[in-house]
């Protein structure tokens, strides 16, 4: 037991858990935590210009490092500002700890109008966290922080929250730190593994549907090995993009709103192994497996199994251990006849043709982007036209190299998430694809990029519109456009005023501008003028 203030207990508990950086924005109720940072030099404290950015940065950091990201905010408005980012991290199963202030202990739950009060703050936090707790005395602080970390390291990683009142942060108490607990990954049940292996062995056209859980579990190698052993085609969700190198002969790319080769392949498959995915119906457009198709569902979160589709075999396990176990069971088999190569190639060719027909200019832009990016680049795809098309047209070859906002589709998330990703992986290029609407959400954090030397490259596509909504009006509402056009400053000039690099490039010169930006290593905004194009989710899927 040692004596320290509540603020010191917060910082020491984070240190004890190996936290290297905290993304925060101060205010009166959390100043004791700030003061405790003053006395130590092991951890970085990065101040953002909006609480949404603190939590988005924590998310970006978590996505590339696999370690929990930590955000620190005041109660009430600070927590509310951070909540869209927490929702995004929740959708993407990303481990983000929100450290939040509270009103004074004697004011909690009294609805008296205390500074920054929300009467029950955790009511807005609970739906976007896996676990949350208020620490009511100093000794409870490390216990709560350690439990939050344990929660994020076990099973399915999702955000957590710990909140502390300012009087508790200021008082001195006795604290103890127990050894850091890194839970063992969940192993599968062998009986179920054997049943699954039996189905896979007998399959003529096995299909693996891989989600974000594969990358989270570090299971890409096992996924590839199993696919090659089985001769199984591999489809992914947008979160799973990069789980298998997308130029591998067995890779089908991703399914999105009924588009993509997976939507043609899935109905032909006789056995589907879904791994690390909730099998969302809306965004994948996956047709429900129908008899005699068999679904094997492997996920560490038992609640996703049977949620969207009923599984024949349920494997509740860590994706890496689950795939390893399946691999062991099928490894010594003589390979059965598998999905003919020619059929897979045919689907890919048709998909390429469809892409060229539907989005030739976007494909050309993505080709130019791809031509200057190394495989270890982190591409943060925003909620914008070229980014949707990049789901199909960009080739991701590594896990953790393509970031999305999952089913939350949070406009404004991409730039601040990229800032956090670059803090987590400073040696990797980090490139953002954003629209003019989305970039404005966190544009002031260009100052954060400059202040801390965070060299992200932002490609902002300027169509002077909330393009997806405008196109929706064009097609579904007979061209009655209202409230979807935007006035913009020159983004290149704005960037320069902030002290960042600002470049302007027509689409045909984007590759050169991107190369220049990457070579400089500085925070850079590249402004690219485009017309408003049709997004894939406003197009009827093509039947094969
Ligand atoms: C937080 C949030 N608000 C609103 C939306 C709805 N929405 C989706 S795309 C879009 C337009 C985005 O405009 P921009 O960033 O310029 O990209 P563009 O569609 O023009 O490529 C809007 C308003 C959303 N997805 N998320
Ligand atoms: Mg736009």
Coordinates of C-alpha atoms and ligand atoms in Angstrom, one line a residue:
X1 CA 0.0 0.0 0.0
X2 CA 1.2 3.5 -0.8
X3 CA -0.3 6.9 -0.1
X4 CA -1.1 9.2 -3.0
X5 CA -3.8 11.5 -4.3
X6 CA -6.6 10.2 -6.5
X7 CA -5.1 12.1 -9.5
X8 CA -1.8 10.4 -8.9
X9 CA -3.6 7.1 -8.6
X10 CA -5.1 7.5 -12.0
X11 CA -1.7 8.3 -13.6
X12 CA 0.2 5.5 -11.7
X13 CA -2.5 3.0 -12.6
X14 CA -2.2 3.8 -16.3
X15 CA 1.6 3.6 -16.0
X16 CA 1.3 0.3 -14.3
X17 CA -0.7 -1.0 -17.2
X18 CA 1.9 0.1 -19.7
X19 CA 0.0 3.1 -21.1
X20 CA 2.3 5.2 -23.2
X21 CA 0.1 8.1 -24.3
X22 CA -3.1 9.8 -23.1
X23 CA -5.2 12.0 -25.4
X24 CA -7.0 14.6 -23.3
X25 CA -8.7 18.0 -22.9
X26 CA -8.6 19.5 -19.4
X27 CA -11.2 21.2 -17.2
X28 CA -11.7 21.9 -13.5
X29 CA -12.9 18.5 -12.4
X30 CA -9.9 16.6 -13.8
X31 CA -7.1 19.0 -13.0
X32 CA -5.7 16.7 -10.3
X33 CA -5.1 14.2 -13.0
X34 CA -3.3 16.8 -15.1
X35 CA -1.2 17.8 -12.1
X36 CA -0.1 14.2 -11.6
X37 CA 1.1 14.2 -15.2
X38 CA 3.4 17.1 -14.4
X39 CA 5.5 14.9 -12.1
X40 CA 6.2 12.0 -14.5
X41 CA 7.8 11.7 -17.8
X42 CA 7.1 8.2 -19.0
X43 CA 3.8 8.9 -20.5
X44 CA 2.9 11.5 -23.2
X45 CA -0.1 13.7 -22.8
X46 CA -1.5 15.0 -26.0
X47 CA -4.0 17.8 -25.9
X48 CA -6.6 17.9 -28.7
X49 CA -9.0 20.7 -29.6
X50 CA -12.2 18.8 -29.1
X51 CA -13.2 15.8 -26.9
X52 CA -14.4 14.0 -30.0
X53 CA -10.8 14.1 -31.2
X54 CA -9.4 12.7 -27.9
X55 CA -11.5 9.6 -28.2
X56 CA -11.0 9.2 -31.9
X57 CA -7.2 9.5 -31.4
X58 CA -7.4 6.9 -28.7
X59 CA -9.3 4.7 -31.2
X60 CA -6.8 5.2 -34.0
X61 CA -4.0 4.5 -31.6
X62 CA -5.7 1.2 -30.6
X63 CA -6.4 0.1 -34.2
X64 CA -2.8 0.1 -35.2
X65 CA -1.1 -0.9 -32.0
X66 CA -3.6 -3.4 -30.7
X67 CA -3.2 -1.8 -27.3
X68 CA -5.9 0.1 -25.5
X69 CA -6.1 3.8 -26.3
X70 CA -6.9 6.3 -23.5
X71 CA -8.8 9.5 -23.6
X72 CA -9.3 11.9 -20.7
X73 CA -12.2 14.4 -20.6
X74 CA -14.4 16.5 -18.4
X75 CA -17.9 15.3 -17.4
X76 CA -21.1 16.3 -19.1
X77 CA -20.2 18.1 -22.3
X78 CA -16.8 16.5 -22.5
X79 CA -18.3 13.0 -22.2
X80 CA -21.0 13.9 -24.7
X81 CA -18.5 15.3 -27.2
X82 CA -16.5 12.1 -26.9
X83 CA -19.5 9.8 -27.3
X84 CA -19.8 9.6 -31.1
X85 CA -16.1 8.4 -31.1
X86 CA -16.9 5.9 -28.4
X87 CA -19.8 4.6 -30.5
X88 CA -17.5 4.3 -33.5
X89 CA -14.9 2.3 -31.4
X90 CA -17.8 0.2 -30.1
X91 CA -18.9 -0.6 -33.6
X92 CA -15.4 -1.4 -34.7
X93 CA -14.6 -3.5 -31.5
X94 CA -11.8 -1.2 -30.6
X95 CA -10.4 -0.9 -27.0
X96 CA -10.7 2.7 -25.9
X97 CA -10.7 3.7 -22.2
X98 CA -12.5 6.9 -21.6
X99 CA -11.4 8.5 -18.3
X100 CA -14.1 11.0 -17.4
X101 CA -14.6 13.5 -14.7
X102 CA -17.7 13.7 -12.6
X103 CA -19.5 16.3 -10.4
X104 CA -18.5 16.3 -6.8
X105 CA -19.4 13.1 -4.8
X106 CA -22.0 15.0 -2.8
X107 CA -23.7 16.2 -6.0
X108 CA -23.8 12.9 -7.9
X109 CA -27.4 11.9 -8.7
X110 CA -28.8 15.1 -7.1
X111 CA -29.7 17.0 -10.3
X112 CA -28.8 20.3 -8.7
X113 CA -27.2 22.0 -11.7
X114 CA -23.6 21.4 -10.7
X115 CA -21.0 22.4 -13.2
X116 CA -21.0 20.1 -16.3
X117 CA -23.6 17.9 -14.6
X118 CA -25.5 15.2 -16.4
X119 CA -27.7 13.5 -13.8
X120 CA -26.7 10.0 -14.7
X121 CA -23.8 10.3 -17.0
X122 CA -23.4 6.6 -17.4
X123 CA -26.8 6.3 -19.0
X124 CA -25.2 7.8 -22.2
X125 CA -22.0 5.8 -21.8
X126 CA -23.4 2.4 -21.1
X127 CA -24.8 1.7 -24.7
X128 CA -21.3 2.5 -26.2
X129 CA -19.1 0.6 -23.7
X130 CA -18.5 -2.9 -22.6
X131 CA -18.0 -2.0 -19.0
X132 CA -18.1 1.3 -17.0
X133 CA -17.6 2.3 -13.4
X134 CA -17.4 5.2 -11.1
X135 CA -14.5 5.0 -8.6
X136 CA -15.9 6.3 -5.3
X137 CA -12.7 6.5 -3.3
X138 CA -9.0 6.7 -4.0
X139 CA -8.3 3.0 -3.4
X140 CA -11.0 2.1 -5.9
X141 CA -9.3 4.0 -8.7
X142 CA -6.5 1.5 -9.6
X143 CA -8.9 -1.3 -9.2
X144 CA -11.4 0.3 -11.7
X145 CA -8.6 1.1 -14.2
X146 CA -7.2 -2.4 -14.0
X147 CA -10.6 -3.9 -14.4
X148 CA -11.3 -1.7 -17.5
X149 CA -8.0 -2.8 -19.0
X150 CA -8.7 -6.5 -18.2
X151 CA -12.1 -6.1 -19.9
X152 CA -10.5 -4.6 -23.0
X153 CA -7.9 -7.4 -23.2
X154 CA -10.3 -10.2 -22.8
X155 CA -12.8 -11.6 -25.2
X156 CA -14.1 -9.0 -27.6
X157 CA -12.3 -5.7 -27.2
X158 CA -14.7 -2.7 -26.8
X159 CA -14.6 0.6 -25.1
X160 CA -14.8 1.1 -21.3
X161 CA -15.2 4.1 -19.1
X162 CA -14.0 5.0 -15.6
X163 CA -15.2 8.2 -13.9
X164 CA -14.0 9.9 -10.8
X165 CA -15.4 12.9 -8.8
X166 CA -13.0 15.8 -8.3
X167 CA -13.0 15.6 -4.5
X168 CA -11.9 11.9 -4.8
X169 CA -9.1 13.0 -7.3
X170 CA -7.9 15.6 -4.9
X171 CA -7.9 13.6 -1.6
X172 CA -5.1 11.3 -0.5
X173 CA -5.7 7.6 0.2
X174 CA -4.0 4.3 0.2
X175 CA -3.6 2.4 -3.1
X176 CA -2.3 -0.9 -4.2
X177 CA -1.5 -2.2 -7.7
X178 CA -1.9 -5.8 -8.4
X179 CA 0.1 -7.5 -11.2
X180 CA -1.2 -6.7 -14.7
X181 CA -3.6 -9.4 -15.8
X182 CA -3.4 -10.5 -19.4
X183 CA -6.2 -13.0 -19.8
X184 CA -5.6 -16.2 -21.8
X185 CA -7.4 -16.1 -25.2
X186 CA -10.5 -18.3 -25.2
X187 CA -9.9 -21.8 -26.6
X188 CA -12.5 -23.6 -28.7
X189 CA -14.5 -26.7 -27.6
X190 CA -12.9 -29.6 -29.4
X191 CA -16.2 -31.4 -30.0
X192 CA -17.4 -28.4 -32.0
X193 CA -14.0 -28.1 -33.8
X194 CA -14.3 -31.7 -34.9
X195 CA -17.9 -31.1 -36.2
X196 CA -16.8 -28.0 -38.0
X197 CA -13.8 -29.8 -39.5
X198 CA -16.0 -32.6 -40.7
X199 CA -18.2 -30.2 -42.6
X200 CA -15.2 -28.3 -44.1
X201 CA -13.5 -31.6 -45.1
X202 CA -16.6 -32.6 -47.1
X203 CA -17.2 -29.2 -48.6
X204 CA -16.9 -28.8 -52.3
X205 CA -17.0 -25.0 -52.3
X206 CA -16.0 -23.8 -48.9
X207 CA -16.1 -20.0 -48.3
X208 CA -14.5 -18.2 -45.4
X209 CA -16.2 -14.9 -44.4
X210 CA -13.6 -13.0 -42.4
X211 CA -14.4 -9.9 -40.3
X212 CA -12.5 -7.5 -38.1
X213 CA -12.1 -10.1 -35.4
X214 CA -9.4 -11.8 -37.5
X215 CA -7.1 -8.7 -37.3
X216 CA -8.0 -8.1 -33.6
X217 CA -6.9 -11.7 -32.7
X218 CA -3.8 -11.5 -34.9
X219 CA -5.1 -14.5 -36.8
X220 CA -4.2 -13.5 -40.4
X221 CA -1.5 -16.2 -40.8
X222 CA -3.9 -18.9 -39.5
X223 CA -6.6 -17.6 -41.8
X224 CA -4.4 -17.9 -44.9
X225 CA -3.1 -21.3 -43.9
X226 CA -6.6 -22.7 -43.4
X227 CA -7.8 -21.2 -46.7
X228 CA -4.9 -22.7 -48.6
X229 CA -5.3 -26.1 -46.9
X230 CA -9.0 -26.1 -47.7
X231 CA -8.8 -24.4 -51.1
X232 CA -11.5 -22.1 -49.6
X233 CA -12.3 -18.7 -51.1
X234 CA -12.0 -15.9 -48.7
X235 CA -14.5 -12.9 -48.5
X236 CA -14.2 -10.1 -46.0
X237 CA -16.3 -7.4 -44.4
X238 CA -15.0 -3.9 -44.6
X239 CA -13.5 -4.2 -41.1
X240 CA -11.8 -7.5 -42.2
X241 CA -10.2 -5.9 -45.3
X242 CA -6.5 -6.9 -45.3
X243 CA -7.1 -9.9 -43.1
X244 CA -5.9 -11.9 -46.2
X245 CA -3.6 -10.2 -48.8
X246 CA -6.3 -9.1 -51.3
X247 CA -4.2 -10.1 -54.3
X248 CA -4.0 -13.7 -53.2
X249 CA -5.7 -16.1 -55.7
X250 CA -8.2 -17.2 -53.0
X251 CA -9.2 -13.7 -51.9
X252 CA -12.5 -12.5 -53.2
X253 CA -12.4 -9.0 -51.7
X254 CA -15.2 -7.6 -49.7
X255 CA -19.0 -7.5 -49.7
X256 CA -20.7 -4.2 -49.2
X257 CA -24.4 -3.5 -49.7
X258 CA -24.8 -6.5 -51.9
X259 CA -21.9 -5.5 -54.2
X260 CA -18.6 -7.4 -54.6
X261 CA -17.7 -10.9 -55.6
X262 CA -18.7 -12.3 -52.2
X263 CA -22.3 -11.7 -52.9
X264 CA -22.0 -13.9 -56.0
X265 CA -19.8 -16.5 -54.4
X266 CA -21.8 -16.9 -51.1
X267 CA -24.9 -18.5 -52.6
X268 CA -22.7 -21.0 -54.4
X269 CA -20.8 -22.1 -51.3
X270 CA -21.9 -25.3 -49.6
X271 CA -20.1 -24.5 -46.3
X272 CA -19.5 -21.0 -45.0
X273 CA -17.1 -20.4 -42.2
X274 CA -17.7 -17.0 -40.7
X275 CA -14.9 -15.8 -38.4
X276 CA -14.7 -12.7 -36.3
X277 CA -17.8 -11.1 -37.8
X278 CA -21.3 -10.4 -36.7
X279 CA -22.5 -11.1 -40.2
X280 CA -24.3 -7.8 -40.5
X281 CA -27.0 -8.1 -43.0
X282 CA -27.3 -4.5 -44.2
X283 CA -23.7 -3.7 -45.0
X284 CA -22.5 -7.0 -46.4
X285 CA -25.7 -7.7 -48.4
X286 CA -24.9 -11.3 -47.7
X287 CA -27.7 -13.6 -48.6
X288 CA -28.8 -15.8 -45.7
X289 CA -27.3 -19.2 -46.0
X290 CA -30.2 -21.4 -47.0
X291 CA -30.4 -25.2 -46.8
X292 CA -28.5 -27.2 -47.7
X293 CA -25.8 -24.5 -47.1
X294 CA -24.1 -24.9 -43.7
X295 CA -22.8 -22.1 -41.6
X296 CA -20.0 -22.5 -39.1
X297 CA -19.7 -19.4 -36.9
X298 CA -16.5 -18.7 -35.0
X299 CA -16.5 -15.7 -32.7
X300 CA -15.2 -14.8 -29.3
X301 CA -18.4 -13.1 -28.5
X302 CA -21.1 -15.7 -28.2
X303 CA -23.9 -13.1 -28.5
X304 CA -23.2 -12.6 -32.2
X305 CA -23.6 -16.2 -33.0
X306 CA -27.2 -17.0 -34.3
X307 CA -27.9 -13.2 -34.2
X308 CA -28.2 -12.6 -37.9
X309 CA -28.1 -16.2 -39.3
X310 CA -28.5 -19.5 -37.6
X311 CA -25.3 -21.5 -37.4
X312 CA -24.9 -25.2 -37.8
X313 CA -21.8 -25.2 -35.7
X314 CA -21.1 -22.6 -33.0
X315 CA -17.5 -22.0 -32.1
X316 CA -17.0 -19.6 -29.3
X317 CA -13.3 -18.8 -29.3
X318 CA -10.5 -16.4 -30.0
X319 CA -10.2 -16.3 -33.8
X320 CA -6.5 -17.3 -33.8
X321 CA -7.0 -20.3 -31.5
X322 CA -10.2 -21.4 -33.4
X323 CA -8.6 -21.3 -36.8
X324 CA -5.5 -23.0 -35.5
X325 CA -7.6 -25.8 -34.1
X326 CA -9.5 -26.2 -37.4
X327 CA -6.2 -26.2 -39.2
X328 CA -4.9 -29.0 -37.0
X329 CA -8.0 -31.1 -37.7
X330 CA -8.0 -30.7 -41.5
X331 CA -4.2 -30.6 -42.1
X332 CA -3.6 -34.2 -42.8
X333 CA -6.5 -34.7 -45.1
X334 CA -6.1 -35.4 -48.8
X335 CA -7.5 -32.3 -50.4
X336 CA -11.0 -32.8 -51.8
X337 CA -11.9 -31.2 -55.1
X338 CA -12.2 -27.5 -54.4
X339 CA -13.6 -24.3 -55.8
X340 CA -12.2 -24.2 -59.4
X341 CA -9.7 -21.5 -59.9
X342 CA -11.3 -20.5 -63.2
X343 CA -14.7 -19.7 -61.4
X344 CA -13.0 -17.4 -58.9
X345 CA -11.1 -15.7 -61.7
X346 CA -14.3 -15.3 -63.6
X347 CA -16.0 -13.6 -60.7
X348 CA -13.0 -11.3 -60.2
X349 CA -13.0 -10.3 -63.9
X350 CA -16.8 -9.5 -63.8
X351 CA -16.3 -7.5 -60.6
X352 CA -13.4 -5.5 -62.3
X353 CA -15.7 -4.9 -65.3
X354 CA -18.5 -3.7 -63.0
X355 CA -16.2 -1.3 -61.1
X356 CA -14.9 0.2 -64.4
X357 CA -18.5 0.7 -65.6
X358 CA -19.8 2.2 -62.3
X359 CA -16.9 4.2 -61.1
X360 CA -14.1 4.7 -63.6
X361 CA -12.8 8.0 -62.3
X362 CA -12.8 6.8 -58.7
X363 CA -10.9 3.7 -59.7
X364 CA -8.3 5.8 -61.5
X365 CA -7.9 8.0 -58.4
X366 CA -7.5 4.9 -56.2
X367 CA -5.0 3.4 -58.7
X368 CA -2.9 6.6 -58.5
X369 CA -3.1 6.5 -54.7
X370 CA -2.1 2.8 -54.6
X371 CA 0.8 3.4 -56.9
X372 CA 2.7 5.5 -54.3
X373 CA 1.7 3.7 -51.1
X374 CA 3.8 1.0 -49.5
X375 CA 2.0 -2.1 -48.2
X376 CA 2.5 -1.0 -44.5
X377 CA 0.6 2.3 -45.1
X378 CA -2.4 2.8 -42.9
X379 CA -5.2 4.0 -45.1
X380 CA -8.1 5.6 -43.2
X381 CA -11.2 5.4 -45.4
X382 CA -13.6 8.2 -44.5
X383 CA -17.3 8.4 -45.1
X384 CA -16.9 9.7 -48.7
X385 CA -17.3 8.6 -52.2
X386 CA -13.8 7.6 -53.2
X387 CA -13.4 5.9 -49.8
X388 CA -16.5 3.7 -50.4
X389 CA -15.1 2.7 -53.8
X390 CA -11.7 2.0 -52.3
X391 CA -13.4 -0.9 -50.4
X392 CA -13.4 -2.7 -53.8
X393 CA -10.6 -1.0 -55.7
X394 CA -7.9 -0.6 -53.2
X395 CA -5.7 -3.7 -52.6
X396 CA -4.9 -4.1 -48.9
X397 CA -2.2 -6.6 -48.3
X398 CA -1.7 -6.5 -44.5
X399 CA -4.0 -6.6 -41.5
X400 CA -4.3 -3.2 -39.7
X401 CA -3.6 -1.3 -42.9
X402 CA -7.2 -0.3 -43.7
X403 CA -9.4 1.5 -41.2
X404 CA -13.2 2.1 -41.4
X405 CA -15.9 3.3 -39.0
X406 CA -17.7 -0.1 -39.4
X407 CA -21.5 0.0 -39.3
X408 CA -21.4 3.3 -37.5
X409 CA -20.4 5.1 -40.7
X410 CA -19.4 8.1 -38.6
X411 CA -18.9 11.2 -40.7
X412 CA -15.9 13.2 -39.4
X413 CA -14.1 10.2 -37.8
X414 CA -11.3 9.7 -40.3
X415 CA -8.9 12.6 -39.8
X416 CA -8.8 12.4 -36.0
X417 CA -8.6 8.6 -36.0
X418 CA -5.7 9.0 -38.4
X419 CA -3.9 11.3 -36.0
X420 CA -4.1 8.7 -33.3
X421 CA -3.0 6.0 -35.7
X422 CA 0.1 8.0 -36.6
X423 CA 0.9 8.5 -32.9
X424 CA 0.7 4.7 -32.5
X425 CA 2.7 3.9 -35.6
X426 CA 4.9 6.9 -36.3
X427 CA 7.1 4.9 -38.7
X428 CA 4.2 3.9 -41.0
X429 CA 2.7 6.3 -43.6
X430 CA -0.9 7.3 -42.5
X431 CA -3.2 8.6 -45.3
X432 CA -6.8 9.7 -44.9
X433 CA -9.4 9.8 -47.6
X434 CA -12.1 12.3 -46.5
X435 CA -14.8 14.5 -48.1
X436 CA -15.2 18.2 -47.7
X437 CA -18.1 17.6 -45.4
X438 CA -16.4 15.1 -43.2
X439 CA -13.0 16.9 -42.9
X440 CA -14.7 20.0 -41.3
X441 CA -15.7 18.0 -38.2
X442 CA -12.3 18.0 -36.8
X443 CA -10.4 20.4 -39.0
X444 CA -9.2 22.5 -36.0
X445 CA -7.1 19.5 -34.9
X446 CA -4.8 20.4 -37.8
X447 CA -3.3 22.5 -35.0
X448 CA -2.8 19.3 -32.9
X449 CA -1.1 17.7 -35.9
X450 CA 1.3 20.7 -36.2
X451 CA 1.8 21.2 -32.5
X452 CA 2.9 17.5 -32.0
X453 CA 4.4 16.9 -35.4
X454 CA 1.9 14.2 -36.4
X455 CA 2.7 13.7 -40.1
X456 CA -0.6 12.4 -41.5
X457 CA -1.5 13.1 -45.1
X458 CA -5.1 14.2 -45.6
X459 CA -6.6 13.8 -49.1
X460 CA -9.8 15.9 -49.1
X461 CA -12.2 15.4 -52.0
X462 CA -14.0 18.6 -52.6
X463 CA -17.3 18.5 -54.4
X464 CA -18.8 21.4 -52.4
X465 CA -21.5 19.1 -51.2
X466 CA -22.6 16.5 -48.8
X467 CA -22.3 14.4 -51.9
X468 CA -23.9 11.1 -50.8
X469 CA -27.0 13.0 -49.5
X470 CA -27.1 15.2 -52.6
X471 CA -27.0 12.2 -54.8
X472 CA -29.7 10.6 -52.8
X473 CA -31.9 13.7 -53.6
X474 CA -30.9 13.4 -57.3
X475 CA -32.0 9.8 -57.5
X476 CA -34.7 9.1 -54.9
X477 CA -36.3 12.6 -54.6
X478 CA -36.5 13.6 -58.3
X479 CA -33.5 16.0 -58.1
X480 CA -35.1 18.2 -55.4
X481 CA -31.8 19.4 -53.9
X482 CA -32.0 21.2 -50.6
X483 CA -29.6 21.5 -47.7
X484 CA -26.8 19.4 -49.3
X485 CA -24.6 22.0 -50.9
X486 CA -21.6 23.4 -49.1
X487 CA -19.5 26.5 -49.2
X488 CA -15.8 25.7 -48.6
X489 CA -12.6 27.7 -48.0
X490 CA -9.5 26.5 -49.9
X491 CA -8.4 23.6 -47.8
X492 CA -4.8 23.9 -49.1
X493 CA -4.7 27.5 -47.9
X494 CA -6.3 26.7 -44.6
X495 CA -3.7 24.0 -44.0
X496 CA -0.9 26.5 -44.7
X497 CA -2.5 29.0 -42.2
X498 CA -2.3 26.3 -39.6
X499 CA 1.4 25.7 -40.3
X500 CA 0.8 22.5 -42.1
X501 CA 1.6 21.8 -45.8
X502 CA -1.2 22.6 -48.2
X503 CA -1.3 21.2 -51.7
X504 CA -3.8 21.4 -54.5
X505 CA -4.0 18.6 -57.0
X506 CA -6.3 17.8 -59.9
X507 CA -7.1 14.0 -59.7
X508 CA -4.6 13.3 -62.5
X509 CA -1.8 14.7 -60.4
X510 CA -2.8 13.2 -57.0
X511 CA 0.0 10.6 -57.1
X512 CA 2.7 13.2 -57.4
X513 CA 1.2 15.4 -54.7
X514 CA 0.8 12.3 -52.4
X515 CA 4.4 11.4 -53.0
X516 CA 5.5 14.9 -52.2
X517 CA 3.5 14.9 -49.0
X518 CA 4.8 11.5 -47.9
X519 CA 8.4 12.5 -48.6
X520 CA 8.1 15.6 -46.5
X521 CA 6.9 13.6 -43.4
X522 CA 4.9 16.7 -42.4
X523 CA 1.2 17.0 -41.7
X524 CA -0.2 17.7 -45.2
X525 CA -3.6 18.5 -46.7
X526 CA -4.1 17.7 -50.4
X527 CA -7.2 19.4 -51.8
X528 CA -8.6 17.5 -54.8
X529 CA -11.6 18.9 -56.8
X530 CA -14.1 16.4 -57.9
X531 CA -17.7 16.3 -59.1
X532 CA -20.4 14.6 -56.9
X533 CA -20.4 10.9 -57.9
X534 CA -22.8 8.0 -57.1
X535 CA -21.9 5.9 -54.0
X536 CA -22.1 2.1 -54.2
X537 CA -25.0 1.9 -51.7
X538 CA -27.2 3.9 -54.0
X539 CA -26.7 1.4 -56.9
X540 CA -28.7 -1.8 -57.3
X541 CA -26.4 -4.8 -57.0
X542 CA -25.7 -6.6 -60.2
X543 CA -26.9 -10.2 -60.3
X544 CA -24.3 -12.6 -61.7
Ligands
LIG1 C1 -22.3 11.8 -38.0 C2 -22.9 11.6 -39.3 N1 -23.8 12.6 -39.8 C3 -24.4 12.4 -41.0 C4 -24.1 11.3 -41.7 C5 -24.9 11.2 -43.1 N2 -24.0 11.3 -44.2 C6 -23.4 10.3 -44.8 S1 -22.4 10.7 -46.0 C7 -22.8 12.3 -45.9 C8 -22.2 13.3 -46.8 C9 -20.7 13.4 -46.6 O1 -20.2 14.5 -47.3 P1 -18.6 14.6 -47.6 O2 -17.8 14.3 -46.5 O3 -18.4 15.8 -48.4 O4 -18.4 13.3 -48.6 P2 -19.1 13.1 -50.1 O5 -20.4 12.3 -49.8 O6 -19.4 14.5 -50.6 O7 -18.1 12.3 -50.8 C10 -23.6 12.5 -44.8 C11 -24.2 13.8 -44.4 C12 -23.2 10.4 -41.2 N3 -22.9 9.3 -41.9 N4 -22.6 10.5 -40.0
LIG2 MG1 -18.4 16.3 -50.4

